[in-house]
Amino acid sequence: MNVLRFAELTSAFNDAESGMTAQENADKITSIMLDASHGVYEEYSKEETNKIIRNLFNKISGFDFKTATPMLRRQDWRDHKNAYYTIIEDVVVDKLNSGWGEDPFFEAYVEEKNLALGDKNEFYVDENSLLQVSKFAGNHHDVVAQKVGFGKSFSVDTSWYAVKVYNDYELFRAGKIDFAAMIDKMYKSIEKYRRDAIFTAFMGANQTLPADLRFDITPSASTMADLKDAIEDVKAATGKEVVLVGRETALSKLTALVSYDCWSESMKNEKYETGKLGKWEGYDLMYIPRVNELNTRTDAFTDEQKNLIMILPVDPEFKPIKRVNEGDVAFYEDGMDGSKKNMLVSAEIAYKEGIAVVINQLYGTIDVR
């Protein structure tokens, strides 16, 4: 890498030799960090990128963090924590807004509002068949149902959540992990919490369905016609094509009905590569992952939910999951003032968001127990 170019990028402020303004310099550094957090290394290699970012932090510190003493590191955090926090916050917030990327389930069924971009915490429900909001808020997996009237606007309740940052920050500064790994470690718990919240709320929303669209059919060779009839009933009620969504526990009971002698080579390869099939009798299958109760290894789904197949309409307007990021991010820490009576520092980024499930179209379910 060109030495002058490297100096430009690692300068925290305007560098007289670089010709870049302070804002241009900051924008360039931010762009590099955002790309790195998504695993994108186009202009610079992964090693060069991490060196650039570490040198930025070291320039703020005034020393090489990797070789510094624990005391000097603590003093540095106390003196410059706001600068470090601002850098980390920008990247973590970007991950909060784009973290689940191209997940087909979330692309198909989640509507998001980022209030930091000026949107209102407001959703509109038009005149369709079902109207129920299942709100998910707070540090638990409890779902509270609330009725919403026809043609009504409503807001999603939001709550504060937090992710620890100091330990991961130290690992990055000491060269133990790269920048992308630091951001991923901070974001991992948030992503899991979001996914668990969404799947738990969504799987519990079927109680509002009409009885004639909730089927109990144990898959077998003798019930194949019943299964297909149930799906056709939902297609007729919705007027749309459908996709079958559920846990692998449930969907595998359908795919097991397909005789291996009838499998194509592509089906065999798909099963070998992924452990499951993407279609059954011409219908697309979408798998929901296992969800554990918070801080446990206990399955959060009931036996019914684990064996429930949802027959959902294929409709870009059907986005029953509503997620709101209020954009208010705060920073908390303790231990630096000696309150912990030890050398530990606890620092965390806190953010505010809410998730709700709103059913405003008909769909069906099959309990395959």
Short mmCIF file of C-alpha atoms in Angstrom, two decimals:
data_model
loop_
_atom_site.label_atom_id
_atom_site.label_comp_id
_atom_site.label_asym_id
_atom_site.label_seq_id
_atom_site.Cartn_x
_atom_site.Cartn_y
_atom_site.Cartn_z
CA MET A 1 0.00 0.00 0.00
CA ASN A 2 1.25 3.51 -0.82
CA VAL A 3 2.70 5.08 2.38
CA LEU A 4 1.10 8.48 1.80
CA ARG A 5 -2.26 6.88 1.03
CA PHE A 6 -1.99 4.83 4.21
CA ALA A 7 -1.28 8.01 6.20
CA GLU A 8 -4.37 9.65 4.71
CA LEU A 9 -6.66 6.82 5.72
CA THR A 10 -5.32 6.39 9.24
CA SER A 11 -5.49 10.06 10.12
CA ALA A 12 -8.33 10.79 12.56
CA PHE A 13 -8.31 14.44 11.56
CA ASN A 14 -7.49 16.56 8.52
CA ASP A 15 -3.96 15.82 7.34
CA ALA A 16 -2.18 18.71 5.61
CA GLU A 17 -0.37 16.33 3.26
CA SER A 18 -3.43 14.33 2.29
CA GLY A 19 -5.56 17.00 0.68
CA MET A 20 -8.64 15.38 2.24
CA THR A 21 -10.99 17.34 4.46
CA ALA A 22 -11.81 15.99 7.91
CA GLN A 23 -15.28 14.98 6.68
CA GLU A 24 -13.90 13.22 3.60
CA ASN A 25 -11.42 11.39 5.79
CA ALA A 26 -14.14 10.37 8.24
CA ASP A 27 -16.43 9.24 5.40
CA LYS A 28 -13.66 7.12 3.91
CA ILE A 29 -12.86 5.45 7.21
CA THR A 30 -16.57 4.84 7.88
CA SER A 31 -17.00 3.29 4.44
CA ILE A 32 -14.06 0.95 5.03
CA MET A 33 -15.41 -0.12 8.43
CA LEU A 34 -18.94 -0.69 7.12
CA ASP A 35 -17.60 -2.81 4.26
CA ALA A 36 -15.43 -4.78 6.66
CA SER A 37 -18.37 -5.46 8.97
CA HIS A 38 -20.14 -7.08 5.99
CA GLY A 39 -17.06 -9.02 4.91
CA VAL A 40 -16.42 -6.83 1.85
CA TYR A 41 -12.75 -6.19 1.03
CA GLU A 42 -12.53 -4.64 -2.43
CA GLU A 43 -10.04 -1.75 -2.28
CA TYR A 44 -7.90 -3.25 0.48
CA SER A 45 -7.27 -6.78 1.71
CA LYS A 46 -8.69 -8.00 4.99
CA GLU A 47 -5.28 -7.66 6.64
CA GLU A 48 -4.75 -4.14 5.29
CA THR A 49 -8.25 -3.10 6.35
CA ASN A 50 -7.77 -4.26 9.92
CA LYS A 51 -4.39 -2.52 10.06
CA ILE A 52 -5.99 0.72 8.86
CA ILE A 53 -8.73 0.53 11.49
CA ARG A 54 -6.37 -0.42 14.32
CA ASN A 55 -4.06 2.46 13.37
CA LEU A 56 -7.05 4.80 13.54
CA PHE A 57 -7.75 3.69 17.11
CA ASN A 58 -4.04 3.89 17.98
CA LYS A 59 -3.86 7.44 16.60
CA ILE A 60 -6.65 8.43 18.98
CA SER A 61 -4.92 6.59 21.85
CA GLY A 62 -1.50 8.01 21.12
CA PHE A 63 0.15 4.60 21.61
CA ASP A 64 0.12 1.01 20.38
CA PHE A 65 -2.69 -0.67 22.30
CA LYS A 66 -1.36 -4.17 21.58
CA THR A 67 1.85 -3.60 23.57
CA ALA A 68 0.35 -1.31 26.24
CA THR A 69 -0.02 -2.27 29.91
CA PRO A 70 -3.48 -3.02 31.38
CA MET A 71 -3.31 0.24 33.35
CA LEU A 72 -2.56 2.27 30.24
CA ARG A 73 -5.42 0.56 28.40
CA ARG A 74 -7.87 1.42 31.17
CA GLN A 75 -6.68 5.02 31.23
CA ASP A 76 -7.06 5.18 27.46
CA TRP A 77 -10.65 3.90 27.65
CA ARG A 78 -11.48 6.45 30.32
CA ASP A 79 -9.98 9.31 28.28
CA HIS A 80 -11.22 8.37 24.80
CA LYS A 81 -14.21 6.09 25.29
CA ASN A 82 -16.63 8.52 23.64
CA ALA A 83 -14.55 8.59 20.45
CA TYR A 84 -14.28 4.80 20.37
CA TYR A 85 -17.95 4.38 21.18
CA THR A 86 -18.97 6.72 18.34
CA ILE A 87 -16.95 4.67 15.83
CA ILE A 88 -18.36 1.36 17.07
CA GLU A 89 -21.90 2.74 17.30
CA ASP A 90 -22.02 3.77 13.64
CA VAL A 91 -21.13 0.26 12.48
CA VAL A 92 -23.34 -1.60 14.96
CA VAL A 93 -26.33 0.57 14.06
CA ASP A 94 -25.72 -0.26 10.40
CA LYS A 95 -25.81 -3.95 11.31
CA LEU A 96 -28.99 -3.40 13.31
CA ASN A 97 -30.63 -2.03 10.18
CA SER A 98 -29.29 -4.59 7.70
CA GLY A 99 -28.17 -7.57 9.74
CA TRP A 100 -30.35 -10.35 8.38
CA GLY A 101 -29.65 -9.39 4.81
CA GLU A 102 -30.97 -11.84 2.24
CA ASP A 103 -32.79 -14.28 4.53
CA PRO A 104 -35.77 -15.36 2.36
CA PHE A 105 -38.21 -15.52 5.29
CA PHE A 106 -37.48 -11.97 6.43
CA GLU A 107 -37.42 -10.62 2.89
CA ALA A 108 -40.85 -12.13 2.28
CA TYR A 109 -42.67 -11.43 5.54
CA VAL A 110 -40.98 -8.58 7.47
CA GLU A 111 -41.80 -4.90 7.09
CA GLU A 112 -39.27 -2.61 8.74
CA LYS A 113 -39.28 0.99 9.82
CA ASN A 114 -36.09 2.77 10.81
CA LEU A 115 -37.12 5.88 12.71
CA ALA A 116 -33.61 7.24 12.43
CA LEU A 117 -34.46 7.85 8.76
CA GLY A 118 -37.48 9.96 9.68
CA ASP A 119 -40.24 7.35 9.43
CA LYS A 120 -43.14 7.36 11.86
CA ASN A 121 -43.80 4.43 14.16
CA GLU A 122 -47.07 3.85 12.39
CA PHE A 123 -48.52 0.99 10.35
CA TYR A 124 -51.82 0.89 8.49
CA VAL A 125 -54.09 -2.17 8.34
CA ASP A 126 -56.49 -2.29 5.41
CA GLU A 127 -59.83 -4.08 5.18
CA ASN A 128 -58.92 -7.72 4.97
CA SER A 129 -60.01 -10.85 6.76
CA LEU A 130 -58.00 -11.06 9.98
CA LEU A 131 -56.83 -8.30 12.25
CA GLN A 132 -54.69 -9.16 15.25
CA VAL A 133 -51.49 -7.73 16.62
CA SER A 134 -49.18 -10.03 18.57
CA LYS A 135 -46.73 -7.74 20.29
CA PHE A 136 -43.30 -8.87 21.39
CA ALA A 137 -41.61 -6.52 23.83
CA GLY A 138 -39.33 -6.70 26.82
CA ASN A 139 -36.70 -9.25 27.76
CA HIS A 140 -38.91 -12.33 27.39
CA HIS A 141 -40.79 -14.43 24.88
CA ASP A 142 -44.31 -13.61 26.02
CA VAL A 143 -46.73 -12.61 23.27
CA VAL A 144 -49.67 -10.33 24.03
CA ALA A 145 -52.53 -10.31 21.51
CA GLN A 146 -54.40 -7.10 20.75
CA LYS A 147 -57.29 -6.50 18.34
CA VAL A 148 -56.99 -3.83 15.67
CA GLY A 149 -59.99 -2.47 13.80
CA PHE A 150 -60.51 -2.31 10.03
CA GLY A 151 -58.72 0.52 8.27
CA LYS A 152 -56.76 1.46 11.38
CA SER A 153 -53.28 2.79 11.97
CA PHE A 154 -51.28 1.52 14.93
CA SER A 155 -47.84 1.79 16.51
CA VAL A 156 -45.49 -0.97 17.65
CA ASP A 157 -44.37 -0.91 21.28
CA THR A 158 -40.59 -0.64 21.62
CA SER A 159 -38.22 -1.64 24.41
CA TRP A 160 -34.56 -1.14 25.28
CA TYR A 161 -32.01 -3.90 24.61
CA ALA A 162 -28.26 -3.92 25.16
CA VAL A 163 -25.13 -5.61 23.86
CA LYS A 164 -21.79 -5.72 25.69
CA VAL A 165 -18.91 -4.07 23.85
CA TYR A 166 -15.83 -3.63 26.03
CA ASN A 167 -14.43 -7.18 26.05
CA ASP A 168 -14.81 -7.53 22.28
CA TYR A 169 -13.25 -4.10 21.80
CA GLU A 170 -10.20 -5.16 23.83
CA LEU A 171 -9.82 -8.36 21.79
CA PHE A 172 -9.81 -6.33 18.57
CA ARG A 173 -7.37 -3.70 19.82
CA ALA A 174 -5.02 -6.43 21.05
CA GLY A 175 -5.08 -8.14 17.64
CA LYS A 176 -6.89 -11.25 18.89
CA ILE A 177 -9.85 -10.84 16.48
CA ASP A 178 -10.42 -8.76 13.35
CA PHE A 179 -12.83 -5.83 13.06
CA ALA A 180 -15.59 -7.84 11.37
CA ALA A 181 -15.39 -10.46 14.12
CA MET A 182 -15.67 -7.77 16.81
CA ILE A 183 -18.82 -6.34 15.22
CA ASP A 184 -20.27 -9.81 14.65
CA LYS A 185 -19.68 -10.76 18.29
CA MET A 186 -21.50 -7.62 19.39
CA TYR A 187 -24.33 -8.18 16.93
CA LYS A 188 -24.74 -11.95 17.36
CA SER A 189 -26.90 -11.80 20.47
CA ILE A 190 -29.08 -9.06 18.95
CA GLU A 191 -29.66 -11.06 15.77
CA LYS A 192 -30.58 -14.22 17.68
CA TYR A 193 -32.96 -12.29 19.94
CA ARG A 194 -34.68 -10.71 16.94
CA ARG A 195 -35.08 -13.97 15.07
CA ASP A 196 -36.34 -15.80 18.13
CA ALA A 197 -38.83 -13.02 18.85
CA ILE A 198 -40.18 -13.04 15.32
CA PHE A 199 -40.51 -16.79 14.95
CA THR A 200 -42.07 -17.23 18.39
CA ALA A 201 -44.65 -14.50 17.82
CA PHE A 202 -45.43 -15.59 14.27
CA MET A 203 -45.93 -19.24 15.15
CA GLY A 204 -48.38 -18.28 17.90
CA ALA A 205 -50.55 -16.05 15.72
CA ASN A 206 -52.51 -18.88 14.09
CA GLN A 207 -55.11 -18.94 16.88
CA THR A 208 -57.00 -16.17 15.06
CA LEU A 209 -57.60 -18.30 11.96
CA PRO A 210 -61.09 -19.59 11.09
CA ALA A 211 -61.62 -23.22 12.08
CA ASP A 212 -62.09 -24.34 8.47
CA LEU A 213 -58.55 -23.23 7.59
CA ARG A 214 -56.91 -25.10 10.50
CA PHE A 215 -56.39 -28.73 9.59
CA ASP A 216 -55.28 -31.75 11.64
CA ILE A 217 -53.78 -34.32 9.27
CA THR A 218 -51.17 -36.94 10.07
CA PRO A 219 -49.09 -37.35 6.88
CA SER A 220 -49.18 -40.82 5.38
CA ALA A 221 -49.72 -42.44 2.02
CA SER A 222 -53.45 -42.66 2.77
CA THR A 223 -53.75 -38.94 3.67
CA MET A 224 -51.89 -37.48 0.66
CA ALA A 225 -55.18 -36.44 -0.94
CA ASP A 226 -56.32 -34.80 2.32
CA LEU A 227 -53.08 -32.81 2.55
CA LYS A 228 -53.40 -31.57 -1.01
CA ASP A 229 -57.07 -30.74 -0.52
CA ALA A 230 -56.22 -28.67 2.56
CA ILE A 231 -53.66 -26.67 0.61
CA GLU A 232 -56.09 -26.17 -2.25
CA ASP A 233 -58.74 -24.94 0.21
CA VAL A 234 -56.33 -22.24 1.42
CA LYS A 235 -55.41 -21.29 -2.15
CA ALA A 236 -59.09 -20.90 -2.95
CA ALA A 237 -59.71 -18.77 0.17
CA THR A 238 -56.76 -16.47 -0.49
CA GLY A 239 -56.90 -16.45 -4.27
CA LYS A 240 -53.11 -16.75 -4.37
CA GLU A 241 -50.36 -19.30 -4.72
CA VAL A 242 -48.97 -20.50 -1.40
CA VAL A 243 -45.70 -21.52 0.28
CA LEU A 244 -45.45 -24.09 3.09
CA VAL A 245 -43.60 -22.76 6.14
CA GLY A 246 -42.64 -24.63 9.30
CA ARG A 247 -40.00 -26.33 11.40
CA GLU A 248 -38.03 -29.15 9.82
CA THR A 249 -39.82 -31.41 12.32
CA ALA A 250 -43.07 -30.78 10.46
CA LEU A 251 -41.93 -30.33 6.85
CA SER A 252 -39.85 -33.52 6.91
CA LYS A 253 -43.08 -35.46 7.48
CA LEU A 254 -44.24 -34.24 4.08
CA THR A 255 -41.00 -34.86 2.22
CA ALA A 256 -40.81 -38.35 3.74
CA LEU A 257 -43.92 -39.23 1.72
CA VAL A 258 -41.99 -38.87 -1.54
CA SER A 259 -40.70 -42.30 -2.57
CA TYR A 260 -36.93 -42.25 -3.04
CA ASP A 261 -37.42 -44.05 -6.34
CA CYS A 262 -39.11 -40.89 -7.61
CA TRP A 263 -36.32 -38.53 -6.57
CA SER A 264 -34.52 -36.61 -9.30
CA GLU A 265 -30.74 -36.17 -9.23
CA SER A 266 -31.19 -32.53 -8.18
CA MET A 267 -33.35 -33.63 -5.23
CA LYS A 268 -30.68 -36.13 -4.16
CA ASN A 269 -27.98 -33.47 -4.40
CA GLU A 270 -30.13 -30.96 -2.48
CA LYS A 271 -30.76 -33.49 0.29
CA TYR A 272 -27.05 -34.34 0.42
CA GLU A 273 -25.96 -30.68 0.55
CA THR A 274 -28.62 -29.23 2.88
CA GLY A 275 -30.21 -32.20 4.65
CA LYS A 276 -33.67 -31.17 3.44
CA LEU A 277 -35.74 -30.59 0.33
CA GLY A 278 -36.95 -27.22 -0.96
CA LYS A 279 -40.16 -28.45 -2.61
CA TRP A 280 -42.97 -30.92 -1.98
CA GLU A 281 -45.49 -31.81 -4.69
CA GLY A 282 -44.67 -28.57 -6.49
CA TYR A 283 -45.01 -26.33 -3.41
CA ASP A 284 -42.02 -24.33 -2.12
CA LEU A 285 -40.95 -25.18 1.42
CA MET A 286 -39.54 -22.58 3.82
CA TYR A 287 -37.88 -23.82 7.01
CA ILE A 288 -38.05 -22.03 10.38
CA PRO A 289 -35.06 -22.75 12.67
CA ARG A 290 -35.24 -24.02 16.23
CA VAL A 291 -35.72 -21.31 18.86
CA ASN A 292 -34.62 -21.75 22.48
CA GLU A 293 -36.15 -19.98 25.45
CA LEU A 294 -34.05 -17.03 26.56
CA ASN A 295 -30.77 -18.07 28.23
CA THR A 296 -31.69 -21.77 28.13
CA ARG A 297 -31.37 -24.78 25.83
CA THR A 298 -35.11 -25.46 26.10
CA ASP A 299 -37.12 -25.39 22.87
CA ALA A 300 -39.39 -22.32 22.94
CA PHE A 301 -41.97 -23.89 20.65
CA THR A 302 -44.81 -26.03 21.93
CA ASP A 303 -45.38 -29.52 20.49
CA GLU A 304 -48.16 -28.05 18.34
CA GLN A 305 -45.90 -25.31 16.97
CA LYS A 306 -43.10 -27.77 16.22
CA ASN A 307 -45.54 -29.83 14.16
CA LEU A 308 -47.38 -26.94 12.52
CA ILE A 309 -47.14 -26.20 8.82
CA MET A 310 -48.33 -22.73 7.79
CA ILE A 311 -49.83 -22.35 4.32
CA LEU A 312 -48.99 -18.72 3.52
CA PRO A 313 -50.07 -16.70 0.48
CA VAL A 314 -47.38 -15.62 -1.94
CA ASP A 315 -48.10 -11.89 -1.95
CA PRO A 316 -45.60 -9.00 -1.68
CA GLU A 317 -48.25 -7.06 0.26
CA PHE A 318 -48.50 -9.78 2.93
CA LYS A 319 -45.83 -8.75 5.44
CA PRO A 320 -47.33 -9.69 8.82
CA ILE A 321 -44.15 -9.07 10.84
CA LYS A 322 -43.55 -5.44 11.72
CA ARG A 323 -40.18 -4.38 13.15
CA VAL A 324 -39.35 -0.89 14.37
CA ASN A 325 -35.88 0.43 15.15
CA GLU A 326 -36.31 3.75 16.92
CA GLY A 327 -32.75 4.76 16.19
CA ASP A 328 -32.15 5.91 19.75
CA VAL A 329 -28.84 4.37 20.77
CA ALA A 330 -27.27 4.97 24.17
CA PHE A 331 -24.00 4.02 25.86
CA TYR A 332 -23.58 2.74 29.42
CA GLU A 333 -20.62 1.59 31.45
CA ASP A 334 -19.59 0.84 35.01
CA GLY A 335 -16.43 -0.29 36.71
CA MET A 336 -14.22 2.55 35.49
CA ASP A 337 -15.10 4.50 38.64
CA GLY A 338 -14.17 1.58 40.90
CA SER A 339 -17.79 0.72 41.66
CA LYS A 340 -17.17 -2.96 40.93
CA LYS A 341 -14.30 -3.18 43.44
CA ASN A 342 -12.17 -4.95 40.82
CA MET A 343 -10.46 -4.29 37.49
CA LEU A 344 -13.46 -5.18 35.35
CA VAL A 345 -15.09 -2.70 33.01
CA SER A 346 -18.61 -3.29 31.72
CA ALA A 347 -19.52 -1.25 28.66
CA GLU A 348 -22.55 -1.75 26.46
CA ILE A 349 -24.48 -0.24 23.58
CA ALA A 350 -28.22 -0.03 24.20
CA TYR A 351 -30.79 0.34 21.44
CA LYS A 352 -34.56 0.54 21.19
CA GLU A 353 -36.76 -1.59 18.93
CA GLY A 354 -40.06 -3.41 18.80
CA ILE A 355 -41.58 -6.36 16.94
CA ALA A 356 -45.23 -7.12 16.25
CA VAL A 357 -47.11 -9.67 14.17
CA VAL A 358 -50.19 -8.38 12.36
CA ILE A 359 -52.38 -10.88 10.51
CA ASN A 360 -54.40 -9.05 7.88
CA GLN A 361 -54.88 -11.83 5.33
CA LEU A 362 -56.23 -15.32 5.43
CA TYR A 363 -53.85 -18.24 5.49
CA GLY A 364 -54.02 -21.83 6.70
CA THR A 365 -52.26 -24.32 8.94
CA ILE A 366 -51.86 -28.09 9.11
CA ASP A 367 -51.08 -29.80 12.41
CA VAL A 368 -49.16 -32.89 11.25
CA ARG A 369 -48.89 -34.68 14.61
#
